[in-house]
Amino acid sequence: MFENILFPTDFSDVSRKALGFVKRLIEAGGKKVTLLHVIDESNLDTLSSIYTVPDYLKVEKDLHEKASKEMGFIENELKEIGYEVTTEIAKGIPLREILRVAAKEPSSIIIIGSHGKSNIQEMLLGSVSEKVIRKAKIPVLVVKR
Ligand code: ATP
Ligand code: MN
C-alpha cells in the first residue's frame, strides 16, 4: 500500500526521527523512497539582501553542498536496508516543491516531522507540515517531536 514514500527533510532532529519511521515502513511493503530537500527561496531572499553578490553565490553554493552531503548519508542508510532511493534538492517554496514531487513520482505516502529546524515550543505544527497536511492528496504520516 505504501510502496512509494516521499520523505521531505530539512535535516532537523525531528526529521531524523521521522526517518526512523521511513525505515520501518519497509515492513509494510515500502520499496522506494524519494528524498527531497528544498532550499527555501524566502531564506535566500533574506540572504541576498545582506550579502554582496559574490558572497551570496558562495553561501548558496555552500547550502547546496551541505544538503547533498546530508542527502548522501540518508540515501546510504536507506539503500543499506533495501530501499530503492532517488534524491532531489530543489530551490523554491517548500510546500510547492513537496506537492510537485508528490504528484510527479507518484507517491503513495508522505512522511514528515511535525516540526523542523525552528521547532517552536508553542506551535502544534510547523508551517510546512501544517500546509502539507492541508493540501496533500495522499496520506501524510506526521512524526511528532
Ligand atoms: P517553521 O518552518 O514554520 O518555522 P519548523 O521548522 O519547526 O517551523 P516545519 O518547517 O513545518 O517546522 O517542518 C516540518 C517538517 O517539514 C520537517 O520535519 C520536514 O519533514 C519538512 N520540511 C520542512 N522544511 C523543509 C525543507 N526545506 N525541505 C524539505 N522538507 C522540509
Ligand atoms: Mn521550518
XYZ file of N, CA and C and ligand atoms in Angstrom:
467
model
N 0.819 -1.204 0.000
C 0.000 0.000 0.000
C 0.867 1.275 0.000
N 1.971 1.229 0.731
C 2.841 2.411 0.804
C 4.177 2.155 0.117
N 4.082 1.813 -1.178
C 5.298 1.439 -1.909
C 6.245 2.603 -2.153
N 5.662 3.715 -2.581
C 6.489 4.879 -2.941
C 6.382 5.978 -1.897
N 7.417 6.086 -1.115
C 7.381 7.023 0.015
C 8.084 8.324 -0.349
N 7.420 9.439 -0.064
C 8.086 10.731 -0.226
C 8.508 11.225 1.148
N 9.791 11.447 1.296
C 10.322 11.921 2.571
C 11.025 13.270 2.377
N 10.282 14.372 2.647
C 10.905 15.678 2.560
C 11.648 15.952 3.871
N 12.897 16.333 3.766
C 13.656 16.531 5.001
C 14.370 17.873 5.024
N 14.386 18.477 6.216
C 15.156 19.715 6.422
C 16.382 19.414 7.295
N 16.659 18.138 7.515
C 17.805 17.645 8.290
C 17.739 18.034 9.771
N 16.558 18.361 10.254
C 16.388 18.706 11.670
C 16.319 17.423 12.498
N 16.361 17.574 13.826
C 16.254 16.416 14.717
C 14.917 15.695 14.543
N 13.839 16.481 14.390
C 12.513 15.859 14.248
C 12.449 15.065 12.935
N 13.061 15.632 11.919
C 13.094 14.978 10.623
C 13.902 13.673 10.699
N 14.925 13.681 11.487
C 15.743 12.477 11.727
C 14.879 11.395 12.402
N 14.051 11.859 13.330
C 13.145 10.920 13.992
C 12.170 10.328 12.972
N 11.692 11.166 12.070
C 10.768 10.698 11.021
C 11.443 9.647 10.141
N 12.749 9.805 9.921
C 13.493 8.844 9.111
C 13.383 7.429 9.681
N 13.327 7.335 11.015
C 13.167 6.031 11.657
C 11.896 5.331 11.193
N 10.842 6.131 10.983
C 9.567 5.552 10.544
C 9.580 5.234 9.050
N 10.332 6.026 8.295
C 10.513 5.706 6.869
C 11.134 4.315 6.781
N 12.150 4.090 7.589
C 12.844 2.798 7.577
C 11.900 1.662 7.939
N 11.069 1.903 8.948
C 10.175 0.839 9.406
C 9.075 0.519 8.411
N 8.788 1.453 7.517
C 7.726 1.198 6.525
C 8.108 0.124 5.515
N 9.350 -0.303 5.528
C 9.752 -1.392 4.645
C 9.012 -2.674 5.059
N 8.691 -2.750 6.342
C 7.925 -3.905 6.859
C 6.493 -3.893 6.319
N 6.014 -2.716 5.916
C 4.643 -2.601 5.409
C 4.619 -2.527 3.880
N 5.697 -2.974 3.261
C 5.721 -3.023 1.794
C 6.396 -1.858 1.106
N 7.072 -0.996 1.874
C 7.799 0.128 1.274
C 8.895 -0.373 0.349
N 8.987 0.246 -0.849
C 10.002 -0.188 -1.825
C 10.932 0.954 -2.223
N 10.297 2.116 -2.429
C 11.077 3.218 -2.974
C 10.908 4.464 -2.116
N 12.007 5.171 -1.875
C 11.928 6.432 -1.148
C 12.446 7.557 -2.033
N 11.670 8.617 -2.114
C 12.145 9.835 -2.756
C 12.511 10.801 -1.650
N 13.791 11.120 -1.610
C 14.292 12.048 -0.604
C 14.291 13.437 -1.214
N 13.687 14.377 -0.505
C 13.597 15.730 -1.058
C 14.035 16.769 -0.037
N 14.951 17.627 -0.449
C 15.269 18.788 0.382
C 15.015 20.042 -0.442
N 14.323 20.995 0.177
C 14.047 22.240 -0.530
C 14.873 23.360 0.095
N 15.667 23.997 -0.740
C 16.368 25.199 -0.297
C 15.362 26.336 -0.396
N 14.990 26.831 0.791
C 13.874 27.770 0.904
C 14.199 29.130 0.264
N 13.435 29.438 -0.775
C 13.618 30.671 -1.531
C 13.545 31.919 -0.647
N 12.636 31.893 0.344
C 12.476 33.097 1.158
C 13.709 33.334 2.031
N 14.383 32.246 2.444
C 15.645 32.422 3.170
C 16.710 33.002 2.241
N 16.684 32.540 0.988
C 17.663 33.045 0.022
C 17.461 34.529 -0.223
N 16.180 34.947 -0.268
C 15.890 36.370 -0.464
C 16.488 37.196 0.668
N 16.340 36.701 1.901
C 16.911 37.409 3.044
C 18.425 37.489 2.903
N 19.030 36.338 2.542
C 20.493 36.311 2.393
C 20.962 37.280 1.317
N 20.203 37.319 0.210
C 20.644 38.165 -0.906
C 20.573 39.641 -0.548
N 19.766 39.961 0.472
C 19.670 41.369 0.854
C 20.777 41.773 1.829
N 21.446 40.787 2.447
C 22.524 41.181 3.378
C 23.928 40.934 2.830
N 24.030 40.065 1.815
C 25.358 39.775 1.266
C 25.584 40.494 -0.063
N 26.851 40.693 -0.392
C 27.193 41.148 -1.746
C 26.973 39.959 -2.678
N 26.873 40.223 -3.982
C 26.566 39.141 -4.922
C 27.555 37.955 -4.828
N 28.873 38.205 -4.872
C 29.794 37.050 -4.801
C 29.654 36.259 -3.506
N 29.482 36.971 -2.383
C 29.315 36.278 -1.101
C 28.028 35.462 -1.087
N 26.985 36.052 -1.640
C 25.697 35.375 -1.690
C 25.793 34.081 -2.506
N 26.471 34.170 -3.651
C 26.613 32.979 -4.504
C 27.378 31.885 -3.775
N 28.372 32.317 -2.987
C 29.155 31.357 -2.208
C 28.257 30.683 -1.154
N 27.444 31.488 -0.463
C 26.545 30.952 0.571
C 25.570 29.942 -0.057
N 25.046 30.314 -1.225
C 24.088 29.423 -1.885
C 24.754 28.097 -2.281
N 25.986 28.213 -2.774
C 26.735 27.017 -3.173
C 27.000 26.146 -1.940
N 27.376 26.786 -0.823
C 27.633 26.050 0.414
C 26.387 25.313 0.894
N 25.243 26.013 0.819
C 23.975 25.401 1.247
C 23.697 24.156 0.425
N 23.935 24.272 -0.879
C 23.690 23.166 -1.791
C 24.622 21.989 -1.489
N 25.888 22.312 -1.263
C 26.865 21.245 -0.971
C 26.562 20.540 0.337
N 26.191 21.325 1.335
C 25.871 20.752 2.643
C 24.662 19.820 2.511
N 23.673 20.288 1.747
C 22.465 19.479 1.552
C 22.794 18.175 0.818
N 23.636 18.240 -0.224
C 23.937 16.994 -0.948
C 24.654 16.004 -0.057
N 25.512 16.520 0.815
C 26.241 15.639 1.724
C 25.269 14.913 2.662
N 24.378 15.705 3.278
C 23.392 15.140 4.212
C 22.490 14.129 3.498
N 22.086 14.474 2.278
C 21.224 13.589 1.490
C 21.936 12.273 1.220
N 23.231 12.374 0.922
C 24.034 11.185 0.635
C 24.033 10.222 1.816
N 24.181 10.769 3.023
C 24.182 9.920 4.229
C 22.846 9.184 4.367
N 21.765 9.932 4.215
C 20.429 9.339 4.372
C 20.177 8.310 3.272
N 20.583 8.672 2.047
C 20.425 7.760 0.903
C 21.108 6.419 1.198
N 22.341 6.480 1.707
C 23.069 5.239 2.015
C 22.361 4.412 3.073
N 21.905 5.100 4.124
C 21.197 4.390 5.205
C 20.003 3.626 4.661
N 19.275 4.267 3.740
C 18.054 3.644 3.208
C 18.380 2.522 2.226
N 19.443 2.714 1.437
C 19.832 1.680 0.475
C 20.308 0.431 1.204
N 21.012 0.657 2.319
C 21.525 -0.460 3.119
C 20.432 -1.417 3.567
N 19.249 -0.871 3.855
C 18.182 -1.758 4.329
C 17.290 -2.254 3.180
N 17.632 -1.879 1.950
C 16.944 -2.474 0.803
C 16.022 -1.579 0.003
N 15.989 -0.297 0.360
C 15.147 0.628 -0.405
C 15.826 1.037 -1.712
N 14.983 1.292 -2.714
C 15.440 1.989 -3.902
C 15.290 3.479 -3.549
N 16.288 4.295 -3.872
C 16.235 5.691 -3.430
C 16.486 6.667 -4.585
N 15.672 7.711 -4.663
C 16.034 8.820 -5.543
C 16.107 10.081 -4.686
N 16.988 10.987 -5.074
C 17.158 12.199 -4.272
C 16.931 13.426 -5.140
N 16.429 14.444 -4.494
C 16.254 15.710 -5.208
C 16.484 16.877 -4.261
N 17.291 17.817 -4.723
C 17.443 19.079 -3.995
C 16.812 20.145 -4.878
N 15.764 20.756 -4.358
C 15.047 21.753 -5.150
C 15.236 23.120 -4.507
N 15.028 24.151 -5.291
C 15.082 25.502 -4.752
C 13.702 26.102 -4.953
N 13.118 26.660 -3.904
C 11.791 27.236 -4.073
C 11.049 27.317 -2.750
N 9.734 27.168 -2.855
C 8.879 27.215 -1.669
C 8.647 25.772 -1.227
N 9.024 25.412 0.020
C 8.950 24.008 0.435
C 7.608 23.339 0.110
N 6.482 23.953 0.487
C 5.176 23.326 0.225
C 5.004 23.008 -1.256
N 5.310 23.998 -2.102
C 5.070 23.828 -3.527
C 5.922 22.688 -4.101
N 7.178 22.644 -3.680
C 8.081 21.611 -4.190
C 7.661 20.227 -3.687
N 7.222 20.161 -2.441
C 6.781 18.874 -1.879
C 5.574 18.351 -2.663
N 4.617 19.232 -2.948
C 3.415 18.812 -3.693
C 3.767 18.443 -5.133
N 4.686 19.190 -5.731
C 5.101 18.906 -7.109
C 5.729 17.507 -7.194
N 6.649 17.212 -6.280
C 7.330 15.915 -6.326
C 6.355 14.784 -5.975
N 5.439 15.043 -5.051
C 4.444 14.024 -4.684
C 3.601 13.628 -5.885
N 3.286 14.598 -6.732
C 2.450 14.337 -7.903
C 3.261 13.696 -9.022
N 4.529 14.057 -9.109
C 5.372 13.597 -10.204
C 5.730 12.126 -10.070
N 5.973 11.687 -8.833
C 6.594 10.355 -8.657
C 5.784 9.135 -9.072
N 4.570 8.834 -8.863
C 3.636 9.414 -7.897
C 3.754 8.662 -6.576
N 3.743 9.401 -5.503
C 3.971 8.804 -4.194
C 2.688 8.232 -3.614
N 2.845 7.297 -2.674
C 1.664 6.764 -2.015
C 1.518 7.292 -0.595
N 2.588 7.855 -0.055
C 2.518 8.440 1.290
C 3.626 9.486 1.450
N 3.333 10.503 2.261
C 4.358 11.499 2.601
C 4.666 11.336 4.086
N 5.919 11.274 4.435
C 6.300 11.219 5.849
C 7.053 12.498 6.203
N 6.532 13.224 7.175
C 7.188 14.471 7.589
C 7.240 14.557 9.107
N 8.105 15.427 9.599
C 8.131 15.716 11.021
C 7.054 16.736 11.347
N 6.540 16.689 12.583
C 5.551 17.699 12.991
C 6.214 19.073 13.025
N 7.504 19.100 13.327
C 8.279 20.340 13.383
C 9.587 20.131 12.638
N 10.311 21.234 12.496
C 11.579 21.144 11.785
C 12.659 21.915 12.504
N 13.382 22.708 11.738
C 14.524 23.452 12.277
C 14.104 24.488 13.328
N 12.961 25.151 13.127
C 12.570 26.187 14.095
C 12.137 25.554 15.413
N 11.309 24.520 15.305
C 10.879 23.736 16.466
C 10.402 24.600 17.629
N 9.498 25.530 17.351
C 8.993 26.439 18.387
C 8.057 25.675 19.343
N 8.339 25.831 20.620
C 7.651 25.066 21.654
C 6.133 25.204 21.598
N 5.648 26.443 21.388
C 4.209 26.730 21.464
C 3.428 26.256 20.242
N 4.109 25.918 19.177
C 3.403 25.567 17.944
C 3.037 24.082 17.918
N 1.770 23.816 17.566
C 1.324 22.424 17.436
C 2.011 21.780 16.241
N 2.148 22.557 15.167
C 2.800 22.084 13.943
C 3.645 23.203 13.356
N 4.671 22.840 12.615
C 5.424 23.836 11.858
C 4.607 24.271 10.656
N 5.007 25.359 10.015
C 4.194 25.873 8.908
C 4.228 24.955 7.690
N 5.365 24.309 7.443
C 5.446 23.418 6.291
C 4.556 22.192 6.524
N 4.687 21.572 7.701
C 3.879 20.372 7.942
C 2.390 20.711 7.943
N 2.014 21.863 8.514
C 0.597 22.223 8.521
C 0.044 22.338 7.095
N 0.812 23.001 6.229
C 0.334 23.207 4.855
C 0.339 21.908 4.061
N 1.323 21.064 4.308
C 1.356 19.773 3.599
C 0.118 18.949 3.977
N -0.217 18.925 5.273
C -1.397 18.171 5.707
C -2.658 18.729 5.039
N -2.745 20.058 4.994
C -3.904 20.711 4.366
C -4.052 20.370 2.888
N -2.937 20.408 2.169
C -3.005 20.385 0.700
C -2.769 19.029 0.047
N -2.126 18.118 0.763
C -1.752 16.861 0.106
C -2.984 16.032 -0.239
N -2.884 15.318 -1.380
C -3.997 14.476 -1.816
C -3.795 13.025 -1.375
N -2.662 12.759 -0.790
C -2.348 11.388 -0.362
C -2.131 11.375 1.152
N -2.120 10.189 1.780
C -1.929 10.143 3.236
C -0.605 10.778 3.667
N -0.660 11.421 4.830
C 0.542 12.049 5.395
C 0.784 11.446 6.776
N 1.957 10.914 6.977
C 2.334 10.407 8.289
C 3.189 11.471 8.972
N 2.635 12.043 10.064
C 3.332 13.114 10.772
C 3.995 12.539 12.018
N 5.287 12.630 12.065
C 6.015 12.087 13.213
C 6.229 13.204 14.224
N 5.699 13.002 15.434
C 5.773 14.043 16.450
C 7.173 14.152 17.039
N 7.541 15.350 17.478
C 8.879 15.585 18.032
C 9.056 14.873 19.364
P 8.648 26.826 10.665
O 9.467 26.452 9.481
O 7.220 27.085 10.322
O 9.267 27.933 11.439
P 9.501 24.272 11.823
O 10.818 24.479 11.122
O 9.563 23.866 13.264
O 8.580 25.550 11.687
P 8.444 22.852 9.511
O 9.359 23.711 8.686
O 6.992 22.877 9.241
O 8.653 23.145 11.079
O 8.991 21.354 9.369
C 8.164 20.222 9.491
C 8.671 19.113 8.585
O 8.531 19.533 7.221
C 10.155 18.754 8.741
O 10.377 17.798 9.777
C 10.450 18.180 7.363
O 9.953 16.847 7.269
C 9.598 19.058 6.439
N 10.361 20.215 5.927
C 10.444 21.455 6.464
N 11.216 22.258 5.725
C 11.646 21.521 4.673
C 12.503 21.783 3.554
N 13.069 22.953 3.377
N 12.732 20.777 2.674
C 12.157 19.578 2.856
N 11.359 19.269 3.889
C 11.096 20.221 4.798
Mn 10.963 25.016 9.022
